[in-house]
PDB file of C-alpha atoms in Angstrom:
ATOM      1  CA  MET G  10      49.079-113.893  41.341  1.00 87.00           C
ATOM      2  CA  LYS G  11      45.751-112.116  41.550  1.00 90.00           C
ATOM      3  CA  THR G  12      47.528-108.717  41.509  1.00 86.00           C
ATOM      4  CA  LYS G  13      49.512-109.731  38.440  1.00 87.00           C
ATOM      5  CA  GLU G  14      46.385-110.906  36.679  1.00 88.00           C
ATOM      6  CA  THR G  15      44.557-107.696  37.614  1.00 88.00           C
ATOM      7  CA  ILE G  16      47.386-105.513  36.275  1.00 86.00           C
ATOM      8  CA  GLU G  17      47.607-107.498  33.057  1.00 88.00           C
ATOM      9  CA  GLY G  18      43.848-107.291  32.636  1.00 89.00           C
ATOM     10  CA  LEU G  19      43.678-103.494  32.752  1.00 88.00           C
ATOM     11  CA  SER G  20      42.608-101.637  29.657  1.00 90.00           C
ATOM     12  CA  ASP G  21      44.783 -98.893  28.161  1.00 90.00           C
ATOM     13  CA  GLU G  22      42.426 -96.264  29.561  1.00 93.00           C
ATOM     14  CA  GLN G  23      42.620 -97.767  33.062  1.00 92.00           C
ATOM     15  CA  VAL G  24      46.422 -97.909  32.848  1.00 90.00           C
ATOM     16  CA  LEU G  25      46.558 -94.238  31.857  1.00 92.00           C
ATOM     17  CA  ASP G  26      44.203 -93.324  34.708  1.00 92.00           C
ATOM     18  CA  LEU G  27      46.387 -95.183  37.220  1.00 91.00           C
ATOM     19  CA  LEU G  28      49.534 -93.550  35.861  1.00 91.00           C
ATOM     20  CA  ARG G  29      47.842 -90.154  36.062  1.00 93.00           C
ATOM     21  CA  LEU G  30      46.842 -90.759  39.677  1.00 93.00           C
ATOM     22  CA  LYS G  31      50.206 -92.223  40.703  1.00 93.00           C
ATOM     23  CA  TRP G  32      52.623 -89.864  38.928  1.00 93.00           C
ATOM     24  CA  ILE G  33      51.088 -86.921  37.127  1.00 94.00           C
ATOM     25  CA  ALA G  34      48.644 -85.676  39.803  1.00 95.00           C
ATOM     26  CA  PRO G  35      51.277 -85.554  42.604  1.00 95.00           C
ATOM     27  CA  LEU G  36      53.795 -83.945  40.237  1.00 95.00           C
ATOM     28  CA  CYS G  37      51.295 -81.246  39.221  1.00 95.00           C
ATOM     29  CA  ALA G  38      50.412 -80.606  42.876  1.00 95.00           C
ATOM     30  CA  SER G  39      54.105 -80.250  43.749  1.00 95.00           C
ATOM     31  CA  LEU G  40      54.690 -77.889  40.834  1.00 96.00           C
ATOM     32  CA  ARG G  41      51.718 -75.753  41.901  1.00 95.00           C
ATOM     33  CA  ALA G  42      53.092 -75.566  45.451  1.00 96.00           C
ATOM     34  CA  MET G  43      56.615 -74.483  44.400  1.00 96.00           C
ATOM     35  CA  PRO G  44      55.879 -70.770  43.801  1.00 96.00           C
ATOM     36  CA  VAL G  45      54.105 -70.515  47.145  1.00 95.00           C
ATOM     37  CA  ALA G  46      57.075 -72.123  48.930  1.00 96.00           C
ATOM     38  CA  ILE G  47      59.579 -69.879  47.130  1.00 97.00           C
ATOM     39  CA  ILE G  48      57.606 -66.735  47.943  1.00 97.00           C
ATOM     40  CA  ALA G  49      57.238 -67.826  51.580  1.00 97.00           C
ATOM     41  CA  GLY G  50      61.012 -68.338  51.810  1.00 97.00           C
ATOM     42  CA  LEU G  51      61.658 -64.952  50.224  1.00 97.00           C
ATOM     43  CA  GLU G  52      59.177 -63.302  52.569  1.00 97.00           C
ATOM     44  CA  LYS G  53      60.885 -64.908  55.559  1.00 97.00           C
ATOM     45  CA  ALA G  54      64.326 -63.719  54.378  1.00 97.00           C
ATOM     46  CA  VAL G  55      63.106 -60.156  53.782  1.00 97.00           C
ATOM     47  CA  GLN G  56      61.451 -60.066  57.211  1.00 97.00           C
ATOM     48  CA  ALA G  57      64.686 -61.303  58.821  1.00 96.00           C
ATOM     49  CA  LEU G  58      66.589 -58.476  57.099  1.00 94.00           C
ATOM     50  CA  ALA G  59      63.990 -55.929  58.168  1.00 93.00           C
ATOM     51  CA  ASP G  60      64.243 -57.148  61.762  1.00 93.00           C
ATOM     52  CA  LYS G  61      68.043 -57.144  61.622  1.00 91.00           C
ATOM     53  CA  TYR G  62      68.224 -53.543  60.434  1.00 90.00           C
ATOM     54  CA  ALA G  63      65.228 -52.214  62.371  1.00 90.00           C
ATOM     55  CA  VAL G  64      67.498 -49.862  64.306  1.00 89.00           C
ATOM     56  CA  THR G  65      69.138 -47.467  61.866  1.00 88.00           C
ATOM     57  CA  TYR G  66      72.736 -46.285  61.927  1.00 89.00           C
ATOM     58  CA  VAL G  67      71.594 -42.776  62.861  1.00 91.00           C
ATOM     59  CA  GLU G  68      69.712 -44.113  65.895  1.00 92.00           C
ATOM     60  CA  LEU G  69      72.693 -46.246  66.931  1.00 91.00           C
ATOM     61  CA  ASP G  70      75.018 -43.286  66.552  1.00 91.00           C
ATOM     62  CA  GLY G  71      72.712 -41.192  68.746  1.00 92.00           C
ATOM     63  CA  GLN G  72      72.612 -43.911  71.389  1.00 93.00           C
ATOM     64  CA  ILE G  73      76.416 -44.203  71.336  1.00 92.00           C
ATOM     65  CA  ARG G  74      76.827 -40.439  71.715  1.00 90.00           C
ATOM     66  CA  ALA G  75      74.355 -40.361  74.612  1.00 92.00           C
ATOM     67  CA  SER G  76      76.221 -43.227  76.319  1.00 91.00           C
ATOM     68  CA  GLU G  77      79.566 -41.489  75.809  1.00 89.00           C
ATOM     69  CA  THR G  78      78.198 -38.267  77.297  1.00 88.00           C
ATOM     70  CA  ALA G  79      76.743 -40.113  80.287  1.00 91.00           C
ATOM     71  CA  LEU G  80      80.012 -41.998  80.833  1.00 90.00           C
ATOM     72  CA  ALA G  81      82.033 -38.791  80.582  1.00 87.00           C
ATOM     73  CA  GLY G  82      79.782 -37.262  83.257  1.00 87.00           C
ATOM     74  CA  MET G  83      80.227 -40.258  85.541  1.00 90.00           C
ATOM     75  CA  ILE G  84      84.014 -40.046  85.276  1.00 88.00           C
ATOM     76  CA  ASP G  85      83.859 -36.743  87.186  1.00 84.00           C
ATOM     77  CA  GLU G  86      82.495 -38.657  90.166  1.00 86.00           C
ATOM     78  CA  LEU G  87      85.491 -41.007  90.353  1.00 86.00           C
ATOM     79  CA  THR G  88      88.465 -40.508  92.641  1.00 84.00           C
ATOM     80  CA  GLY G  89      91.948 -41.933  92.557  1.00 85.00           C
ATOM     81  CA  SER G  90      95.645 -41.175  92.446  1.00 89.00           C
ATOM     82  CA  GLU G  91      97.093 -38.382  90.337  1.00 88.00           C
ATOM     83  CA  PHE G  92      98.008 -40.769  87.520  1.00 89.00           C
ATOM     84  CA  ASP G  93      94.571 -42.417  87.619  1.00 88.00           C
ATOM     85  CA  MET G  94      92.905 -39.022  87.372  1.00 88.00           C
ATOM     86  CA  LYS G  95      95.141 -38.015  84.434  1.00 91.00           C
ATOM     87  CA  GLY G  96      94.210 -41.238  82.645  1.00 90.00           C
ATOM     88  CA  LEU G  97      90.518 -40.709  83.379  1.00 89.00           C
ATOM     89  CA  SER G  98      90.809 -37.107  82.197  1.00 89.00           C
ATOM     90  CA  GLU G  99      92.293 -38.256  78.880  1.00 89.00           C
ATOM     91  CA  PHE G 100      89.616 -40.891  78.539  1.00 89.00           C
ATOM     92  CA  GLN G 101      86.970 -38.270  79.265  1.00 88.00           C
ATOM     93  CA  SER G 102      88.464 -35.988  76.598  1.00 87.00           C
ATOM     94  CA  LEU G 103      88.348 -38.856  74.134  1.00 87.00           C
ATOM     95  CA  LEU G 104      84.695 -39.524  74.941  1.00 85.00           C
ATOM     96  CA  LYS G 105      83.794 -35.858  74.557  1.00 82.00           C
ATOM     97  CA  GLY G 106      85.591 -35.717  71.218  1.00 77.00           C
ATOM     98  CA  GLU G 107      88.095 -33.131  72.294  1.00 68.00           C
TER      99      GLU G 107
END
């Protein structure tokens, strides 16, 4: 009852102040925080893309070529039957780009 009486006894200015504190102030604070949150999300997405593509295609291609060359060199060290060696020879030619 006391709460009801207190609310009914508020002046118009007090009611507006309470409404401002309850609804308008938090809404304004949330609206001010939105651009910061959006920019932080954008920054995080851009950083994820930068991390994802940190190694360029040219670098990857170079690494692949180096691995193919190394593998082709290691094939020479293998031994096996005549058919195995023919298959390895073809594979080696493929790796060397012949």
